mmCIF file of C-alpha atoms in Angstrom:
data_model
loop_
_atom_site.group_PDB
_atom_site.id
_atom_site.type_symbol
_atom_site.label_atom_id
_atom_site.label_comp_id
_atom_site.label_asym_id
_atom_site.label_seq_id
_atom_site.Cartn_x
_atom_site.Cartn_y
_atom_site.Cartn_z
ATOM 1 C CA MET A 1 -0.463 -3.240 -20.656
ATOM 2 C CA PRO A 2 0.033 -6.850 -21.678
ATOM 3 C CA ALA A 3 2.332 -6.922 -24.575
ATOM 4 C CA SER A 4 -0.479 -8.996 -26.467
ATOM 5 C CA GLN A 5 -2.926 -6.142 -25.874
ATOM 6 C CA VAL A 6 -0.156 -3.594 -27.896
ATOM 7 C CA PRO A 7 -1.917 -2.592 -30.798
ATOM 8 C CA ALA A 8 -0.613 -4.180 -33.961
ATOM 9 C CA ASP A 9 0.475 -0.511 -35.595
ATOM 10 C CA VAL A 10 2.570 -0.282 -32.129
ATOM 11 C CA ARG A 11 3.860 -3.252 -32.009
ATOM 12 C CA ALA A 12 5.260 -3.059 -35.852
ATOM 13 C CA ALA A 13 6.720 0.307 -35.449
ATOM 14 C CA LEU A 14 9.220 -1.551 -32.877
ATOM 15 C CA THR A 15 11.880 -1.227 -35.278
ATOM 16 C CA GLY A 16 15.189 0.311 -35.210
ATOM 17 C CA GLU A 17 16.872 2.752 -32.525
ATOM 18 C CA THR A 18 12.893 2.390 -31.180
ATOM 19 C CA ALA A 19 13.324 -0.992 -30.429
ATOM 20 C CA LEU A 20 16.971 -0.841 -29.225
ATOM 21 C CA THR A 21 16.172 1.967 -26.706
ATOM 22 C CA LEU A 22 13.325 -0.237 -25.294
ATOM 23 C CA LEU A 23 15.634 -3.135 -25.180
ATOM 24 C CA ARG A 24 18.282 -1.144 -23.593
ATOM 25 C CA HIS A 25 16.414 0.465 -21.078
ATOM 26 C CA GLY A 26 13.186 -1.257 -20.796
ATOM 27 C CA GLU A 27 11.870 -2.546 -17.704
ATOM 28 C CA LEU A 28 11.559 -6.586 -17.634
ATOM 29 C CA GLU A 29 9.146 -8.898 -16.288
ATOM 30 C CA LEU A 30 9.402 -12.683 -16.757
ATOM 31 C CA GLU A 31 7.208 -14.640 -18.414
ATOM 32 C CA GLY A 32 8.036 -18.236 -18.200
ATOM 33 C CA ARG A 33 10.953 -20.277 -19.963
ATOM 34 C CA LEU A 34 11.304 -21.593 -23.126
ATOM 35 C CA VAL A 35 11.673 -25.393 -22.467
ATOM 36 C CA ASP A 36 12.591 -26.456 -25.996
ATOM 37 C CA ALA A 37 15.851 -24.484 -25.825
ATOM 38 C CA SER A 38 18.760 -26.052 -24.673
ATOM 39 C CA ASN A 39 20.231 -23.025 -22.711
ATOM 40 C CA ALA A 40 18.277 -20.662 -20.371
ATOM 41 C CA THR A 41 16.167 -18.612 -22.824
ATOM 42 C CA LEU A 42 13.715 -16.689 -20.924
ATOM 43 C CA ARG A 43 10.295 -14.784 -22.608
ATOM 44 C CA ALA A 44 9.323 -11.749 -21.285
ATOM 45 C CA VAL A 45 7.358 -8.231 -21.016
ATOM 46 C CA ILE A 46 9.346 -5.417 -21.836
ATOM 47 C CA THR A 47 8.542 -1.655 -21.038
ATOM 48 C CA ALA A 48 9.675 1.889 -20.966
ATOM 49 C CA ASP A 49 8.220 5.232 -21.481
ATOM 50 C CA GLY A 50 4.664 3.566 -22.208
ATOM 51 C CA VAL A 51 5.709 1.276 -25.254
ATOM 52 C CA THR A 52 5.434 -2.163 -24.004
ATOM 53 C CA ALA A 53 6.956 -5.305 -26.467
ATOM 54 C CA ARG A 54 7.430 -8.794 -25.775
ATOM 55 C CA CYS A 55 11.269 -10.242 -25.838
ATOM 56 C CA VAL A 56 13.751 -12.732 -25.170
ATOM 57 C CA TYR A 57 15.629 -13.084 -22.627
ATOM 58 C CA LYS A 58 19.172 -15.276 -22.142
ATOM 59 C CA PRO A 59 21.205 -14.877 -19.353
ATOM 60 C CA VAL A 60 24.805 -15.281 -19.819
ATOM 61 C CA ARG A 61 24.959 -17.336 -16.523
ATOM 62 C CA GLY A 62 21.987 -19.693 -17.861
ATOM 63 C CA GLU A 63 24.428 -21.060 -20.996
ATOM 64 C CA ARG A 64 25.374 -24.841 -21.150
ATOM 65 C CA PRO A 65 29.538 -24.848 -21.747
ATOM 66 C CA LEU A 66 30.531 -25.921 -25.662
ATOM 67 C CA TRP A 67 33.609 -27.735 -26.100
ATOM 68 C CA ASP A 68 33.572 -26.491 -29.440
ATOM 69 C CA PHE A 69 33.055 -22.470 -28.872
ATOM 70 C CA PRO A 70 35.392 -22.177 -25.863
ATOM 71 C CA ASP A 71 35.982 -18.365 -25.705
ATOM 72 C CA GLY A 72 33.242 -15.460 -25.330
ATOM 73 C CA THR A 73 30.036 -16.121 -25.004
ATOM 74 C CA LEU A 74 26.570 -18.043 -26.652
ATOM 75 C CA ALA A 75 25.040 -14.017 -25.835
ATOM 76 C CA GLY A 76 27.624 -12.231 -27.421
ATOM 77 C CA ARG A 77 27.918 -14.240 -30.285
ATOM 78 C CA GLU A 78 24.071 -13.543 -30.857
ATOM 79 C CA ILE A 79 24.865 -9.596 -30.574
ATOM 80 C CA SER A 80 27.550 -10.424 -32.816
ATOM 81 C CA ALA A 81 25.280 -12.150 -35.282
ATOM 82 C CA TYR A 82 22.574 -8.960 -35.250
ATOM 83 C CA LEU A 83 25.336 -6.245 -35.781
ATOM 84 C CA LEU A 84 26.538 -7.766 -38.757
ATOM 85 C CA SER A 85 23.031 -8.286 -40.043
ATOM 86 C CA THR A 86 22.804 -4.816 -39.449
ATOM 87 C CA GLN A 87 25.411 -3.138 -40.463
ATOM 88 C CA ALA A 88 25.865 -4.837 -43.744
ATOM 89 C CA GLY A 89 22.031 -4.482 -44.749
ATOM 90 C CA PHE A 90 21.354 -8.329 -44.587
ATOM 91 C CA ASP A 91 17.933 -7.251 -41.937
ATOM 92 C CA VAL A 92 17.865 -10.916 -41.414
ATOM 93 C CA VAL A 93 17.866 -10.774 -37.259
ATOM 94 C CA PRO A 94 15.875 -9.108 -35.311
ATOM 95 C CA PRO A 95 17.083 -5.794 -32.819
ATOM 96 C CA THR A 96 19.387 -7.935 -30.431
ATOM 97 C CA VAL A 97 21.136 -5.919 -27.257
ATOM 98 C CA LEU A 98 23.098 -7.103 -24.290
ATOM 99 C CA ARG A 99 21.991 -5.962 -21.124
ATOM 100 C CA ASP A 100 21.926 -6.580 -17.247
ATOM 101 C CA GLY A 101 18.346 -8.571 -16.089
ATOM 102 C CA PRO A 102 16.714 -10.035 -13.552
ATOM 103 C CA PHE A 103 19.211 -13.132 -13.391
ATOM 104 C CA GLY A 104 22.752 -10.484 -14.630
ATOM 105 C CA PRO A 105 23.590 -10.124 -17.991
ATOM 106 C CA GLY A 106 22.970 -11.636 -21.110
ATOM 107 C CA MET A 107 21.100 -11.511 -24.798
ATOM 108 C CA CYS A 108 17.750 -9.250 -24.992
ATOM 109 C CA GLN A 109 15.992 -10.035 -28.168
ATOM 110 C CA LEU A 110 12.720 -8.435 -29.394
ATOM 111 C CA TRP A 111 10.231 -11.195 -29.740
ATOM 112 C CA ILE A 112 8.754 -11.504 -33.145
ATOM 113 C CA ASP A 113 5.604 -12.868 -34.069
ATOM 114 C CA GLU A 114 4.851 -15.102 -36.171
ATOM 115 C CA GLU A 115 2.178 -15.402 -39.351
ATOM 116 C CA ARG A 116 0.547 -18.835 -39.275
ATOM 117 C CA GLN A 117 0.912 -19.839 -43.325
ATOM 118 C CA ASP A 118 -1.195 -21.721 -44.793
ATOM 119 C CA ASP A 119 2.015 -22.555 -47.300
ATOM 120 C CA PRO A 120 5.355 -22.473 -45.249
ATOM 121 C CA LEU A 121 8.654 -21.416 -46.506
ATOM 122 C CA LEU A 122 10.087 -24.868 -45.969
ATOM 123 C CA GLY A 123 8.907 -28.323 -44.523
ATOM 124 C CA PHE A 124 8.315 -31.909 -45.332
ATOM 125 C CA VAL A 125 6.348 -33.113 -47.666
ATOM 126 C CA PRO A 126 5.257 -36.772 -49.293
ATOM 127 C CA THR A 127 7.744 -37.138 -52.168
ATOM 128 C CA GLY A 128 6.049 -36.978 -54.743
ATOM 129 C CA GLU A 129 4.376 -33.826 -53.823
ATOM 130 C CA VAL A 130 7.104 -31.518 -54.118
ATOM 131 C CA PRO A 131 6.218 -28.226 -54.944
ATOM 132 C CA ALA A 132 7.135 -27.023 -58.983
ATOM 133 C CA GLY A 133 10.490 -24.335 -58.690
ATOM 134 C CA TRP A 134 11.420 -26.068 -54.561
ATOM 135 C CA HIS A 135 14.430 -26.947 -53.576
ATOM 136 C CA ARG A 136 15.223 -30.829 -52.405
ATOM 137 C CA VAL A 137 17.523 -30.904 -49.585
ATOM 138 C CA ALA A 138 17.315 -33.604 -47.812
ATOM 139 C CA ALA A 139 15.357 -37.576 -48.008
ATOM 140 C CA ALA A 140 13.399 -38.956 -45.130
ATOM 141 C CA ARG A 141 11.102 -41.388 -44.135
ATOM 142 C CA ASP A 142 7.872 -41.028 -41.529
ATOM 143 C CA GLU A 143 7.686 -43.953 -38.622
ATOM 144 C CA GLN A 144 5.638 -45.959 -41.253
ATOM 145 C CA GLY A 145 8.083 -45.917 -44.030
ATOM 146 C CA HIS A 146 6.569 -43.604 -46.343
ATOM 147 C CA PRO A 147 9.032 -41.321 -48.332
ATOM 148 C CA TYR A 148 9.542 -37.639 -47.706
ATOM 149 C CA ALA A 149 11.578 -34.862 -49.081
ATOM 150 C CA LEU A 150 12.496 -31.814 -46.643
ATOM 151 C CA VAL A 151 12.247 -28.735 -49.109
ATOM 152 C CA HIS A 152 12.344 -25.360 -49.136
ATOM 153 C CA ALA A 153 10.713 -22.447 -51.398
ATOM 154 C CA ASP A 154 13.060 -20.825 -53.986
ATOM 155 C CA ASP A 155 12.500 -17.615 -52.349
ATOM 156 C CA PRO A 156 15.113 -14.863 -52.310
ATOM 157 C CA ARG A 157 14.027 -14.008 -48.672
ATOM 158 C CA LEU A 158 15.857 -17.526 -47.672
ATOM 159 C CA ALA A 159 18.454 -16.671 -50.150
ATOM 160 C CA ARG A 160 19.762 -13.794 -48.681
ATOM 161 C CA MET A 161 19.335 -15.564 -45.467
ATOM 162 C CA ALA A 162 21.369 -19.075 -46.470
ATOM 163 C CA ILE A 163 24.001 -16.105 -47.875
ATOM 164 C CA PHE A 164 24.219 -14.331 -44.020
ATOM 165 C CA ASP A 165 24.495 -17.887 -42.390
ATOM 166 C CA ALA A 166 27.457 -18.919 -45.020
ATOM 167 C CA VAL A 167 29.312 -15.548 -43.685
ATOM 168 C CA VAL A 168 28.586 -16.355 -39.593
ATOM 169 C CA ASN A 169 29.430 -20.050 -40.043
ATOM 170 C CA ASN A 170 25.789 -20.888 -38.590
ATOM 171 C CA ALA A 171 25.784 -24.422 -37.152
ATOM 172 C CA ASP A 172 22.215 -23.969 -36.332
ATOM 173 C CA ARG A 173 20.102 -22.948 -38.502
ATOM 174 C CA LYS A 174 16.479 -25.089 -38.203
ATOM 175 C CA GLY A 175 13.510 -24.505 -40.109
ATOM 176 C CA GLY A 176 12.347 -23.111 -36.761
ATOM 177 C CA HIS A 177 14.712 -20.671 -36.372
ATOM 178 C CA ILE A 178 13.401 -18.989 -39.179
ATOM 179 C CA ILE A 179 10.423 -16.802 -38.673
ATOM 180 C CA VAL A 180 8.249 -15.009 -41.806
ATOM 181 C CA THR A 181 6.288 -11.872 -40.134
ATOM 182 C CA VAL A 182 2.450 -11.111 -41.182
ATOM 183 C CA ASP A 183 4.127 -8.150 -43.064
ATOM 184 C CA GLY A 184 6.249 -10.683 -44.896
ATOM 185 C CA HIS A 185 9.534 -10.253 -43.588
ATOM 186 C CA VAL A 186 11.857 -13.183 -42.950
ATOM 187 C CA TYR A 187 14.116 -13.090 -39.812
ATOM 188 C CA GLY A 188 16.414 -15.620 -37.968
ATOM 189 C CA VAL A 189 16.810 -16.262 -34.423
ATOM 190 C CA ASP A 190 19.496 -18.599 -32.263
ATOM 191 C CA HIS A 191 22.919 -17.353 -33.693
ATOM 192 C CA GLY A 192 24.285 -18.461 -30.418
ATOM 193 C CA VAL A 193 27.558 -21.017 -32.190
ATOM 194 C CA THR A 194 28.319 -19.040 -35.190
ATOM 195 C CA PHE A 195 31.258 -17.364 -36.292
ATOM 196 C CA HIS A 196 33.570 -20.584 -35.058
ATOM 197 C CA THR A 197 36.768 -20.169 -37.082
ATOM 198 C CA GLU A 198 36.773 -23.869 -38.856
ATOM 199 C CA ASP A 199 33.900 -24.732 -41.314
ATOM 200 C CA LYS A 200 30.464 -25.751 -39.159
ATOM 201 C CA LEU A 201 27.258 -24.503 -41.425
ATOM 202 C CA ARG A 202 24.645 -26.468 -40.929
ATOM 203 C CA THR A 203 21.438 -25.281 -42.211
ATOM 204 C CA VAL A 204 17.952 -26.790 -43.954
ATOM 205 C CA LEU A 205 18.611 -24.195 -46.424
ATOM 206 C CA TRP A 206 20.642 -26.111 -48.920
ATOM 207 C CA GLY A 207 19.117 -25.376 -52.163
ATOM 208 C CA TRP A 208 21.133 -23.518 -53.876
ATOM 209 C CA VAL A 209 24.518 -25.336 -53.208
ATOM 210 C CA GLY A 210 27.071 -24.203 -56.080
ATOM 211 C CA GLN A 211 24.710 -21.577 -58.128
ATOM 212 C CA PRO A 212 25.693 -18.381 -58.521
ATOM 213 C CA LEU A 213 24.748 -15.649 -55.788
ATOM 214 C CA PRO A 214 22.267 -13.217 -57.033
ATOM 215 C CA ASP A 215 23.603 -9.810 -57.584
ATOM 216 C CA ASP A 216 22.029 -8.146 -54.232
ATOM 217 C CA GLY A 217 23.613 -11.217 -52.736
ATOM 218 C CA VAL A 218 27.102 -9.927 -53.246
ATOM 219 C CA GLU A 219 26.560 -6.052 -53.579
ATOM 220 C CA LEU A 220 26.016 -7.191 -49.293
ATOM 221 C CA LEU A 221 29.654 -9.125 -49.349
ATOM 222 C CA GLU A 222 31.128 -6.400 -50.915
ATOM 223 C CA LYS A 223 29.503 -3.919 -48.193
ATOM 224 C CA LEU A 224 30.340 -6.016 -45.500
ATOM 225 C CA ARG A 225 33.927 -6.903 -46.173
ATOM 226 C CA VAL A 226 34.419 -2.793 -46.386
ATOM 227 C CA GLU A 227 32.441 -2.709 -42.979
ATOM 228 C CA LEU A 228 34.583 -5.172 -41.417
ATOM 229 C CA SER A 229 37.576 -3.151 -42.118
ATOM 230 C CA GLY A 230 36.482 -0.315 -40.547
ATOM 231 C CA ARG A 231 33.529 0.526 -37.833
ATOM 232 C CA LEU A 232 31.670 -3.043 -37.716
ATOM 233 C CA GLY A 233 35.108 -4.634 -37.277
ATOM 234 C CA SER A 234 35.958 -2.511 -34.131
ATOM 235 C CA THR A 235 32.490 -3.500 -32.373
ATOM 236 C CA LEU A 236 32.877 -7.529 -33.279
ATOM 237 C CA ALA A 237 36.427 -7.293 -31.625
ATOM 238 C CA GLU A 238 34.529 -6.450 -28.419
ATOM 239 C CA HIS A 239 32.948 -9.940 -28.753
ATOM 240 C CA LEU A 240 34.863 -12.664 -30.690
ATOM 241 C CA THR A 241 37.997 -13.072 -30.823
ATOM 242 C CA GLU A 242 41.255 -12.110 -33.377
ATOM 243 C CA MET A 243 41.495 -15.497 -35.699
ATOM 244 C CA GLU A 244 37.439 -15.479 -35.703
ATOM 245 C CA LEU A 245 37.363 -12.075 -36.928
ATOM 246 C CA GLY A 246 39.730 -13.372 -39.509
ATOM 247 C CA ALA A 247 38.406 -16.730 -40.516
ATOM 248 C CA LEU A 248 35.447 -14.427 -40.978
ATOM 249 C CA ALA A 249 36.828 -12.170 -43.501
ATOM 250 C CA MET A 250 38.351 -15.106 -45.028
ATOM 251 C CA ARG A 251 34.632 -16.537 -45.464
ATOM 252 C CA VAL A 252 33.493 -12.854 -46.872
ATOM 253 C CA ASP A 253 36.763 -13.024 -49.109
ATOM 254 C CA ARG A 254 36.001 -16.820 -50.089
ATOM 255 C CA LEU A 255 32.115 -16.212 -51.183
ATOM 256 C CA LEU A 256 33.350 -13.101 -53.266
ATOM 257 C CA ALA A 257 35.852 -14.877 -55.154
ATOM 258 C CA THR A 258 33.682 -17.872 -55.915
ATOM 259 C CA ARG A 259 30.050 -15.973 -56.266
ATOM 260 C CA CYS A 260 28.627 -19.131 -55.942
ATOM 261 C CA PHE A 261 26.711 -20.711 -52.651
ATOM 262 C CA PRO A 262 29.367 -22.917 -50.772
ATOM 263 C CA GLU A 263 29.305 -26.680 -50.151
ATOM 264 C CA PRO A 264 28.328 -28.389 -47.821
ATOM 265 C CA ASN A 265 31.847 -29.969 -45.690
ATOM 266 C CA ASP A 266 31.571 -33.588 -45.666
ATOM 267 C CA ASP A 267 33.571 -33.572 -42.147
ATOM 268 C CA TRP A 268 31.028 -32.112 -40.267
ATOM 269 C CA PRO A 269 27.111 -33.162 -40.548
ATOM 270 C CA SER A 270 25.159 -30.269 -43.249
ATOM 271 C CA ILE A 271 21.869 -30.236 -41.796
ATOM 272 C CA PRO A 272 20.781 -29.477 -37.749
ATOM 273 C CA TRP A 273 18.815 -31.974 -36.122
ATOM 274 C CA PRO A 274 16.249 -31.947 -35.524
ATOM 275 C CA PRO A 275 15.396 -30.111 -39.061
ATOM 276 C CA ILE A 276 12.360 -28.303 -37.644
#
């Protein structure tokens, strides 16, 4: 059965261990390549025990080497982001596994259907039409020279993602990497350029710069710090270097010490291109 014909309640139930079991053991049938991706990114239908869904499959052999990420694989960073998100309680990364596929080992992630929103959480708006309470991130102009602003909502779901990105040192949080589901859950995708030892945070979620972290964000960071000294730290060590793990712990400690959202790094572009 094609994934599009799977009842919505069945697709919605694909969470937790159910989704992970499907991703690990399901049969992959490739549908095509996502041509906008810079590395080989394939969409597939995955089926096991009568359950069918869509997924994204990124084979390691299709990764383009990056001079500033010489260690490990992008797929390993993707699974690390998922493990950290899940075990620390951020819950911002869709179910993700490492598995063999038609083009060898790679990352396999559950495909998340995005809600068609009349009022998206972020984007470009005319400078004089920024919604009340929204955060301005950057100024821009269109092809005719009209002024626009890159803005995002003052939404706790985005704030949680911003904290997560600061922790994993996400170098590519574009607007297109933020997905809102039909039930209102906010997911982030494309975490291949994360966990660098140097500060490379590049994101469209700069609206809370210097502001105090929310209480629930501090609780997540405190839980994460404990987890890094235990099972999560051991699991991440299978994919990240010792220096990367040390830098990860330092970022968590810094956030807990300041209890504020981080400032952009003047030595590194703070907003990805394209932003959306």
